[in-house]
Coordinates of C-alpha atoms and ligand atoms in Angstrom, one line a residue:
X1 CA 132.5 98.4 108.5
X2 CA 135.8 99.1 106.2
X3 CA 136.2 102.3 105.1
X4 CA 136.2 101.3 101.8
X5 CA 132.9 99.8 101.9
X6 CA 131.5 103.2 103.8
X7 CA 133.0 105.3 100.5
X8 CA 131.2 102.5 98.3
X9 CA 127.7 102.9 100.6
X10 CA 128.0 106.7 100.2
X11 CA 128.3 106.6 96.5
X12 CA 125.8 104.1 95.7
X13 CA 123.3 106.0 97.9
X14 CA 124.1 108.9 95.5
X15 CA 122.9 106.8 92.8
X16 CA 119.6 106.0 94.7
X17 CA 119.0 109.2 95.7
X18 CA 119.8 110.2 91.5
X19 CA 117.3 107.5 90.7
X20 CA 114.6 108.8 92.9
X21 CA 115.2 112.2 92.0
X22 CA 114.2 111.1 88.1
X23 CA 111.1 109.2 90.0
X24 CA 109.8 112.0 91.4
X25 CA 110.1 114.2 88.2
X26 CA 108.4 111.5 86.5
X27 CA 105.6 111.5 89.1
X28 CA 105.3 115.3 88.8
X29 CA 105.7 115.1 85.0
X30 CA 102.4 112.5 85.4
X31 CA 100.2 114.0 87.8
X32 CA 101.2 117.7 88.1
X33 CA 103.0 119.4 85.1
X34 CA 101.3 121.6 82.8
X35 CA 101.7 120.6 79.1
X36 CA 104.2 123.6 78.3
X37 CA 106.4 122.4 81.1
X38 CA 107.2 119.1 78.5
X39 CA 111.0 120.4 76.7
X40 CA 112.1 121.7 80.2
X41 CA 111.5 118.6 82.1
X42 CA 113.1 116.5 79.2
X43 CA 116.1 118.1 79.6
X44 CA 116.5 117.5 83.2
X45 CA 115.5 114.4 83.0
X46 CA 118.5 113.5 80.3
X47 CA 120.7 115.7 82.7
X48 CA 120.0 113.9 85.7
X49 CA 120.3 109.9 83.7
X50 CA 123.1 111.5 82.1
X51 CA 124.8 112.0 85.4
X52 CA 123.2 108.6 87.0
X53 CA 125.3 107.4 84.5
X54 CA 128.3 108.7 84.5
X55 CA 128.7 107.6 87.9
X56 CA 127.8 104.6 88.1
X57 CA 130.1 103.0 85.1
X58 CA 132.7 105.4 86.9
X59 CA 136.3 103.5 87.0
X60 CA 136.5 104.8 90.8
X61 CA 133.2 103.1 91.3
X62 CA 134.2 99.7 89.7
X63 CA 138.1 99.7 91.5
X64 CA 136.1 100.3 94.9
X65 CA 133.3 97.0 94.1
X66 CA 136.2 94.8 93.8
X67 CA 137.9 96.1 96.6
X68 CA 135.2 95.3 98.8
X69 CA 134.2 91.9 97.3
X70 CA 137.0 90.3 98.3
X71 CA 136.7 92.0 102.4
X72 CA 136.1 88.9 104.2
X73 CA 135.2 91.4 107.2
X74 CA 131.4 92.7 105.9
X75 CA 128.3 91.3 107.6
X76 CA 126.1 89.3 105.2
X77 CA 123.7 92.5 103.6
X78 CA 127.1 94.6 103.2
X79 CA 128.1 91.2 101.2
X80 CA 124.9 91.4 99.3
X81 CA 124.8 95.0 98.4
X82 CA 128.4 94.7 97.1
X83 CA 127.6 91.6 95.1
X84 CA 124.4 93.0 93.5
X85 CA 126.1 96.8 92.8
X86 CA 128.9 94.7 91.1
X87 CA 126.1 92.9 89.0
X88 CA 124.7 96.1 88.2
X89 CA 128.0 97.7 87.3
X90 CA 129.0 95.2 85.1
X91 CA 126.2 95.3 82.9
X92 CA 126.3 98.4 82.7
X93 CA 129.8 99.0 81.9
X94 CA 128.5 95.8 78.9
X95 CA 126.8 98.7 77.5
X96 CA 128.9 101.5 75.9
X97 CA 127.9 105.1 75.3
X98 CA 126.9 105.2 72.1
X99 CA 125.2 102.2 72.4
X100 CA 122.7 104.0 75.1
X101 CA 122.6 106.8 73.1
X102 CA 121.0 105.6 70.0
X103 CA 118.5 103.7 72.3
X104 CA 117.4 106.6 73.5
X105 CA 117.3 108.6 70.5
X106 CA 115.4 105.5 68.8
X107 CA 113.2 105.0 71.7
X108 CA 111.9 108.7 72.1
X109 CA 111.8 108.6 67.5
X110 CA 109.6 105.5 67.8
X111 CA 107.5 106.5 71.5
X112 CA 106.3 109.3 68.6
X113 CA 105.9 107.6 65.5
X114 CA 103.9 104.5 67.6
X115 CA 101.2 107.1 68.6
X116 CA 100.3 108.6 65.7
X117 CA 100.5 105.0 63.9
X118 CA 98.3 103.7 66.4
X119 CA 95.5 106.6 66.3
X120 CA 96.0 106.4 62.4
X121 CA 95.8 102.5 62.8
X122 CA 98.9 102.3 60.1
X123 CA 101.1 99.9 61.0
X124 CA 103.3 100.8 57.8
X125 CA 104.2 104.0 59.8
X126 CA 105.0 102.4 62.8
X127 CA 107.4 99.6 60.9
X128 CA 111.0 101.0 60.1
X129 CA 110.9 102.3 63.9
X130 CA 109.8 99.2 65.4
X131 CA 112.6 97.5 63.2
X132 CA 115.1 99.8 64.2
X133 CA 114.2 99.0 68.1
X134 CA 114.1 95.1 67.4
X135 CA 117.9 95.4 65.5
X136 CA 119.1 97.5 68.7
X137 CA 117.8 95.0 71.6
X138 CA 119.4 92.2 69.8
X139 CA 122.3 94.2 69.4
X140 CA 121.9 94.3 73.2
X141 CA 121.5 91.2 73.5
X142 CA 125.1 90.7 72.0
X143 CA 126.8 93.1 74.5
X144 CA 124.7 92.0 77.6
X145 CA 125.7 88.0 76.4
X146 CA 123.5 85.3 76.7
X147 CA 123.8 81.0 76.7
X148 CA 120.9 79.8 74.5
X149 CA 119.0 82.7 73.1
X150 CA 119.2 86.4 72.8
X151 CA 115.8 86.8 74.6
X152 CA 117.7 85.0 77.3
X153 CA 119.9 88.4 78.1
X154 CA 116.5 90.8 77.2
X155 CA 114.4 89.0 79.7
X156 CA 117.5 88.9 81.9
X157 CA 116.7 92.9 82.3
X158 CA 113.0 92.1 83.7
X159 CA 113.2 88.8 85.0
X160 CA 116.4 88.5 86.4
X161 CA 116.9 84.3 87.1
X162 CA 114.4 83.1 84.4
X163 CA 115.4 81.6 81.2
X164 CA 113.3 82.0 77.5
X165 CA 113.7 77.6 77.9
X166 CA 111.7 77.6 81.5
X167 CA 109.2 80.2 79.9
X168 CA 108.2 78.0 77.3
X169 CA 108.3 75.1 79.4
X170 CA 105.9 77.2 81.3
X171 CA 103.9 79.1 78.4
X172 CA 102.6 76.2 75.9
X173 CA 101.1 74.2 78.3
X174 CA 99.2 77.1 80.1
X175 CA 98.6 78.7 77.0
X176 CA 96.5 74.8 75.9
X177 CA 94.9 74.4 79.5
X178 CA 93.4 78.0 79.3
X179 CA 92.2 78.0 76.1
X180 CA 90.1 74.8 77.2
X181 CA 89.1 76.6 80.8
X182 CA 87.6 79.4 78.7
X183 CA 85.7 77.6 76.6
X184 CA 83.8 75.3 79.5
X185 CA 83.6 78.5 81.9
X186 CA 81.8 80.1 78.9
X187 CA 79.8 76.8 78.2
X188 CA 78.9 76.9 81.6
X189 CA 77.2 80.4 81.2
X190 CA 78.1 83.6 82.9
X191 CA 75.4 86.3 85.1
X192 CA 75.2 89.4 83.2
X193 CA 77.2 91.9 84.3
X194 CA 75.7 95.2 82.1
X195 CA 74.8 96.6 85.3
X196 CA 78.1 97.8 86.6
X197 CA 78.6 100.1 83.3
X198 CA 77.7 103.6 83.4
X199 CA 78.5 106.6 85.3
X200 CA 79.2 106.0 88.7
X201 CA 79.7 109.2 91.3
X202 CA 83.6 109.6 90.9
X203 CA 84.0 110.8 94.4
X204 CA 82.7 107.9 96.0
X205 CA 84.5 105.6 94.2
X206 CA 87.8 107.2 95.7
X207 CA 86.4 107.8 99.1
X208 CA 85.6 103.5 98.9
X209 CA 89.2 103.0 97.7
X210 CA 90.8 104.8 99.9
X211 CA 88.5 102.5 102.8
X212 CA 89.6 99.6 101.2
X213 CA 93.1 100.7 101.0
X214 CA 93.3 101.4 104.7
X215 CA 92.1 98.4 105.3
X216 CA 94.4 96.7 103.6
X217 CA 97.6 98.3 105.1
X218 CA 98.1 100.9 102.5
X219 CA 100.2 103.7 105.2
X220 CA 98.6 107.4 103.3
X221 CA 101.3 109.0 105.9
X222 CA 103.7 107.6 103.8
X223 CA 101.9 108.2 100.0
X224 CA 99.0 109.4 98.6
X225 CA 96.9 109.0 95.2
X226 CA 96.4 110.9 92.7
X227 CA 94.3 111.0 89.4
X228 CA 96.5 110.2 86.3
X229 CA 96.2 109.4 82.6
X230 CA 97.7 105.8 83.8
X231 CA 97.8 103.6 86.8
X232 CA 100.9 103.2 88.3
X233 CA 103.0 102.9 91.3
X234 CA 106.2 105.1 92.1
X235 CA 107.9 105.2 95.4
X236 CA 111.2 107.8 96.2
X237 CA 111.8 105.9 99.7
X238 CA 109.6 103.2 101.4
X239 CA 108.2 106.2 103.1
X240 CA 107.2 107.4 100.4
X241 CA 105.3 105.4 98.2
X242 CA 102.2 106.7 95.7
X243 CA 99.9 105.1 93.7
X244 CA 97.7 107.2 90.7
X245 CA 94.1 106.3 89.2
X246 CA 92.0 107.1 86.6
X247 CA 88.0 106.2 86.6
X248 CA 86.4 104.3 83.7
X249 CA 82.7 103.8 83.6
X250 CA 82.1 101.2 85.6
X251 CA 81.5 100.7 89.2
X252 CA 85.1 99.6 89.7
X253 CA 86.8 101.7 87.2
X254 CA 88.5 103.6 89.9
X255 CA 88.7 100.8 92.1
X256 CA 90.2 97.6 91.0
X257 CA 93.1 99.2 89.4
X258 CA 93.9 101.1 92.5
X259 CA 93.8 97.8 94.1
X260 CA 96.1 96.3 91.7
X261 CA 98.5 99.2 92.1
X262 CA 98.1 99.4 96.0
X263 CA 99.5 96.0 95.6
X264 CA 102.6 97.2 94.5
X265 CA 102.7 99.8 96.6
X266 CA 102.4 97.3 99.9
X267 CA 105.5 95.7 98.8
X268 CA 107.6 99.1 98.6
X269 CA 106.4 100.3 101.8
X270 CA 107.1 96.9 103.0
X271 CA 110.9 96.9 102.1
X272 CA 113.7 96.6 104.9
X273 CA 114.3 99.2 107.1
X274 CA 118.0 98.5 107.4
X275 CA 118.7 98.4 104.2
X276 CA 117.1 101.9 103.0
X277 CA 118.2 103.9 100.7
X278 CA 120.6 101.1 99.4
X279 CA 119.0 99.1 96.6
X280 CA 118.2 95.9 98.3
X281 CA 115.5 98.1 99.5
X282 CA 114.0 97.0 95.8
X283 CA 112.3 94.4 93.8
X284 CA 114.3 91.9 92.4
X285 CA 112.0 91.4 89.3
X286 CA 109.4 92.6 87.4
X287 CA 107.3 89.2 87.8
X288 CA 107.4 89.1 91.4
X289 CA 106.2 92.8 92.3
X290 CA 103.3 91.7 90.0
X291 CA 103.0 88.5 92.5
X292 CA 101.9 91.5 94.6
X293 CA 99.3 93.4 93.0
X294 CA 98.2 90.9 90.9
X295 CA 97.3 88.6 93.9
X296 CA 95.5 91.8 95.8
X297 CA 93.9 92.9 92.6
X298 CA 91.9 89.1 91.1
X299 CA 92.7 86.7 94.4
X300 CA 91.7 89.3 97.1
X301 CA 89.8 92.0 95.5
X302 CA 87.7 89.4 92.7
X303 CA 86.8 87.1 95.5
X304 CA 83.2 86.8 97.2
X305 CA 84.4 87.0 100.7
X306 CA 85.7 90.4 99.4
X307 CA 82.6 91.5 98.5
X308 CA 80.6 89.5 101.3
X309 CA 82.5 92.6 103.7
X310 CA 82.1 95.3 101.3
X311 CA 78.7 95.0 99.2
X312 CA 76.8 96.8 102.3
X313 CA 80.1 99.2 102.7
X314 CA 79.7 100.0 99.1
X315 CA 76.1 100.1 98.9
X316 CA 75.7 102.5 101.8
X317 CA 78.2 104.9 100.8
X318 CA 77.2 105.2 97.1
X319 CA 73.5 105.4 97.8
X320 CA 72.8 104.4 94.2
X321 CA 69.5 102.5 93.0
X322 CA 71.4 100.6 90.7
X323 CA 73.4 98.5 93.6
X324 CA 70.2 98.2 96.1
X325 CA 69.5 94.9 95.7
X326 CA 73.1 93.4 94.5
X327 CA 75.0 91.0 96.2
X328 CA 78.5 89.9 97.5
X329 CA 78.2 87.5 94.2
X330 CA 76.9 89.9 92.2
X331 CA 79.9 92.0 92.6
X332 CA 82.2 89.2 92.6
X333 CA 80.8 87.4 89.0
X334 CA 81.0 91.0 87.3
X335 CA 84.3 91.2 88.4
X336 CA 85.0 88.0 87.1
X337 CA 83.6 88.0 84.1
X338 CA 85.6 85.8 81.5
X339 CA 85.3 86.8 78.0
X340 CA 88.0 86.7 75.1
X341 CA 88.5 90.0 74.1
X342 CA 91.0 92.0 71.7
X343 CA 92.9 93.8 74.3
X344 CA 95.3 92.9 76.6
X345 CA 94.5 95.8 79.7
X346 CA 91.2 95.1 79.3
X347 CA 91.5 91.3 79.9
X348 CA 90.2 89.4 82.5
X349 CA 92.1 87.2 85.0
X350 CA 91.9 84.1 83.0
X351 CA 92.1 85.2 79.4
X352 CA 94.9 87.7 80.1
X353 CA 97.9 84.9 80.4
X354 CA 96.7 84.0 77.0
X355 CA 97.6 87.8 75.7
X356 CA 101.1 87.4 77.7
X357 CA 101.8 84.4 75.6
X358 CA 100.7 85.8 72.4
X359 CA 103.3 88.7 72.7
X360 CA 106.0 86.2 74.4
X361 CA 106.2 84.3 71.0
X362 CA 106.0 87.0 68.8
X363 CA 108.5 89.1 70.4
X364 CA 111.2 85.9 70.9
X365 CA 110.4 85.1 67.5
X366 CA 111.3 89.0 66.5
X367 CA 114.3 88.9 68.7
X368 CA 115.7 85.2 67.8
X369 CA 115.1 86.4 64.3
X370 CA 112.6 83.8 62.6
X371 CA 109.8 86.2 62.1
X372 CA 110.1 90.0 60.3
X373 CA 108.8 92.8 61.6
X374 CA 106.9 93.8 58.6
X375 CA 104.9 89.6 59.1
X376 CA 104.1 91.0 62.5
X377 CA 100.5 92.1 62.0
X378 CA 99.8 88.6 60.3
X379 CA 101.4 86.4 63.4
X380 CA 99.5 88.4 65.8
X381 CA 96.1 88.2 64.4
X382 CA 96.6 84.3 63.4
X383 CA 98.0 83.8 67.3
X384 CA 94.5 85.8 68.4
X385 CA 92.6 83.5 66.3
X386 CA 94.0 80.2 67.5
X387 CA 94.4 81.7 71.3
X388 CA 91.4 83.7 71.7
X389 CA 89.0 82.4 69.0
X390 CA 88.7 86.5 67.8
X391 CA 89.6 88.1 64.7
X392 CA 91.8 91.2 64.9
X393 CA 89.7 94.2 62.8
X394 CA 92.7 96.6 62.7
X395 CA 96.4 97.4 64.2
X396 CA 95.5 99.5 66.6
X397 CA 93.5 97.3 68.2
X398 CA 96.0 94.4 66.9
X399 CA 99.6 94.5 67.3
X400 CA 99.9 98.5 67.8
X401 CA 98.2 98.5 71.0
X402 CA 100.6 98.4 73.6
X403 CA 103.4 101.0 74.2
X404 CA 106.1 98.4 75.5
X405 CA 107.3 97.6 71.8
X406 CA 107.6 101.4 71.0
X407 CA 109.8 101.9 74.1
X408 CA 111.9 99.1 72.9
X409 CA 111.0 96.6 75.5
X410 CA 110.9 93.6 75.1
X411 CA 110.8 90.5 77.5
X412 CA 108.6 92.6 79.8
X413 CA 105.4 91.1 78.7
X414 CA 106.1 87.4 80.3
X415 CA 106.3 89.2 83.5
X416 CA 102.7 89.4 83.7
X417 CA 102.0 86.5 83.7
X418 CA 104.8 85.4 85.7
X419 CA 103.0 87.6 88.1
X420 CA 99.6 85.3 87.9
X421 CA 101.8 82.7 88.7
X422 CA 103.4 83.6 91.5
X423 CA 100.5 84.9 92.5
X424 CA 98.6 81.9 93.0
X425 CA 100.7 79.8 94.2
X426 CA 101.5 82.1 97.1
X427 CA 97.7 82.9 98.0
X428 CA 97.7 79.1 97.9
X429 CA 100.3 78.7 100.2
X430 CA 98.9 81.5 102.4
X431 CA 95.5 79.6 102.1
X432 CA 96.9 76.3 103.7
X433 CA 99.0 78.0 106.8
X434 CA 95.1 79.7 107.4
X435 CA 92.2 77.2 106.6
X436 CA 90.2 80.6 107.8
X437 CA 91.1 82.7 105.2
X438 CA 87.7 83.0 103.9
X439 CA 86.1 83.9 106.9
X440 CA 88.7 86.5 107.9
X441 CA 88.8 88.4 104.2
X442 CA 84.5 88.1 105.2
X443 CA 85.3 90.0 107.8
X444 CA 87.6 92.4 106.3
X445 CA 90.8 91.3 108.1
X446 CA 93.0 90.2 105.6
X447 CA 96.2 90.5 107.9
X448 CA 97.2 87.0 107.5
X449 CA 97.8 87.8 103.8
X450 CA 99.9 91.2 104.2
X451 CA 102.1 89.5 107.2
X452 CA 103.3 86.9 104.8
X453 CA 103.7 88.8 101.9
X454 CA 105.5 90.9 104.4
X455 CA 108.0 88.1 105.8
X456 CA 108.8 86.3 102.6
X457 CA 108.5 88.6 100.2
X458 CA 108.5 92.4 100.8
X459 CA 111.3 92.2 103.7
X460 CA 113.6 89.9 101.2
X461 CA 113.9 93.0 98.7
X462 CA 116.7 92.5 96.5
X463 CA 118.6 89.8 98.8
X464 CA 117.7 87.1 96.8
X465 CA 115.9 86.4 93.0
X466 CA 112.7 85.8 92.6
X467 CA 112.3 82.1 91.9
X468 CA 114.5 81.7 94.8
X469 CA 111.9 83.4 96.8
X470 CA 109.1 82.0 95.7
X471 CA 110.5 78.6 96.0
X472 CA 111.2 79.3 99.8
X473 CA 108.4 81.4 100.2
X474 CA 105.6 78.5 99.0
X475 CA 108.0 75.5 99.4
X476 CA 107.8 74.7 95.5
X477 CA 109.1 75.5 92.3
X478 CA 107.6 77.4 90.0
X479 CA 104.6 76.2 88.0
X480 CA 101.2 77.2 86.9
X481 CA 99.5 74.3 88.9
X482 CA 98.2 76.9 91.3
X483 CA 96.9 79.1 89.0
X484 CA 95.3 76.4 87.0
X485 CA 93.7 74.9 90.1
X486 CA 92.6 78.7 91.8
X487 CA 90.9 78.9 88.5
X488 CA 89.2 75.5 88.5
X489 CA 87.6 76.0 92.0
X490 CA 86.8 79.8 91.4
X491 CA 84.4 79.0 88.8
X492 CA 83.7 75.4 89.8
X493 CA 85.0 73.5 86.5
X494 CA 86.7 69.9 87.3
Ligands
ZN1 ZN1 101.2 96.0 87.8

């Protein structure tokens, strides 16, 4: 090791170590803070990015990268960590001050102005901030550079290796099979599922997820859960990794969302160990960490053998009437209930690519500039009609309900569905290497599934992109095949 590179390693672990400092003040700001405690932890918050970024568009910074990118000496992950800090750097440095500034100011202006629009259901209110955010990402878009189209250097930010071309190459044709797959799974008729609503004792629902968790290879010496306003995942090191939960009235209100979040919380515990604190100890998309809980959440945790292990789990610990005489594909059809529906979190695993798609248009179309912002309301509830065969009754259930938007981001959304993708096609994969799969998950050993997820994906970290690892990880390209034929056999449609 050079000593230039060891200055480089030190500073760029001072940027880590900044950017999990802001982690954990977001965790705390989450799950712990009273409400008084808001301005305060604002301003250390800007403090902290403030100084994030100061160092790392430093000049010092920059001079070292290219020192050390042309040291022929470094060992392949010194290589890697200087290539992908340059990267970093570089767009950064794209970006100048006052650039970042009035994204911030406008994102915290429209954050506010979004919910009160979307508890008043007025769009109108919501409009001159959501144009303001649309005009500064393409300015973005201009800095950052792009080939073909402006969404190209947005998604770029989310979906680092994917182009706005592949995604519609992708997009339209999934977007026509599942419209079709709905409508014969829905012909076909579905088992009522009423049964799971209600109130379900909130305590027991934890105690079962934290079982299933476990189970699963979630490591509670090295995170925890906690109850939350939203679901999410938030790690500070591999070692420490924590997921938050909320419970909704059904019997998996607490549960499948944990699942889905204990997903991405496998893949952070699951990073390299010689590459810690350094950040190839990270995802290198948005898609593929959803690869990860997206494929524990509706391939694992949807599934019958699932259920054919934990029905009498569940059942004993809850002690509850209401589940006495259910069964492994009771659980499993209620939790795979398809069923077109206005909202996007809500969805179910086959509808909700369709919501993805919905949003992928609009927002390219907002961003390549060939539809307004004030036709928005209008695109969205003709795209729900000839998607999802529903009419949008107002804009907060239309196009106000998600907060990306008001945050200004946008090409997030496809990564989704990216994640559904890659999803399936690596639980296929998985599927052929163990022609037992079944029977193991039956039995609640679902190793086979964490080891490879843990070879080809998790240990990669930021080494390589995402399609790159996919490809190598399944022995394909990209393509919704997978997920189109998971589908098919799940609820036996030809
Ligand atoms: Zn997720």
């Amino acid at each position: 090791m050079t000593s230039t590179f060891s200055i480089v390693k030190e500073k760029l672990q001072e940027l880590h170590d900044l950017e999990n400092i802001q982690s954990v003040l977001h965790w705390d700001m989450e799950v712990m803070m009273p409400a008084k405690g808001v301005t305060a932890r604002g301003e250390q918050l800007t403090t902290l990015s403030a100084l994030h970024h100061r160092l790392a568009t430093s000049e010092e910074l920059g001079a070292l990268l290219q020192e050390c990118a042309g040291d022929a000496s470094l060992a392949p992950d010194e290589k890697c960590l200087v290539a992908e800090a340059w990267y970093d750097y570089e767009r950064t440095k794209k970006l100048p001050e006052q650039y970042v500034r009035n994204l911030s100011d406008a994102r915290t202006a429209s954050y506010h102005a979004w919910t009160k629009a979307r508890k008043n259901n007025d769009f109108h209110g919501f409009e001159p901030f959501l144009a303001r955010n649309v005009e500064l990402a393409r300015e973005g878009a201009e800095l950052l550079g792009y080939v073909e189209s402006p969404y190209d250097a947005l998604l770029e930010n989310f979906e680092r290796g994917m182009t706005t071309a592949q995604l519609q190459e992708l997009f339209t044709p999934l977007a026509a099979e599942l419209q079709q797959l709905v409508q014969q799974i829905i012909a076909k008729g579905q088992a009522d599922k009423a049964w799971i609503n209600g109130e379900w004792n909130e305590g027991r629902q934890k105690e079962f997820t934290e079982r299933v968790l476990r189970d699963i290879g979630y490591d509670f010496e090295a995170g925890r859960i906690d109850f939350a306003a939203h679901p999410f995942c938030t790690n500070f090191d591999s070692q420490d990794v924590r997921i938050t939960t909320r419970n909704e009235k059904t019997v998996f209100g607490l549960f499948l969302s944990s699942l889905h979040e204990a997903g991405h919380a496998l893949y952070e515990q699951g990073f390299d160990s010689a590459v810690r604190r350094s950040l190839l100890a990270a995802a290198p998309s948005l898609g593929i960490h959803e690869c990860n809980s997206r494929l524990w959440e509706n391939l694992v945790g949807r599934s019958i053998p699932f259920w054919q292990h934990y029905t009498p789990i569940l059942q004993q610990l809850f002690k509850d009437d209401r589940l006495a005489n259910k069964s492994a594909e009771d659980f499993a059809a209620a939790a795979s209930y398809v069923e077109p529906s206005l909202i996007r979190v809500d969805a179910d695993e086959v509808t909700y690519s369709l919501h993805v798609v919905i949003r992928f248009e609009l927002e390219k179309a907002l961003i390549e500039g060939s539809l307004n912002v004030s036709e928005l309301p209008e695109a969205w509830a003709a795209r729900y009609k000839q998607y999802l065969g529903i009419s949008v009754p107002n804009h907060a259930d239309g196009c106000l309900q998600d907060v990306h938007w008001s945050e200004g981001l946008f090409g997030y959304f496809p990564t989704y569905a990216l994640g559904n993708l890659y999803a399936a096609q690596v639980m296929e994969t998985i599927r052929a290497q163990h022609p037992e799969l079944d029977a193991e998950i039956a039995r609640g050993d679902t190793r086979s599934i964490l080891d490879f997820l843990r070879e080809k994906i998790h240990h990669v970290g930021r080494r390589k992109l995402a399609p790159q690892i996919i490809e190598e990880a399944t022995g394909q390209k990209l393509s919704s095949d997978a997920f189109l034929r998971a589908i098919r056999a799940k609820y036996n449609l030809n």
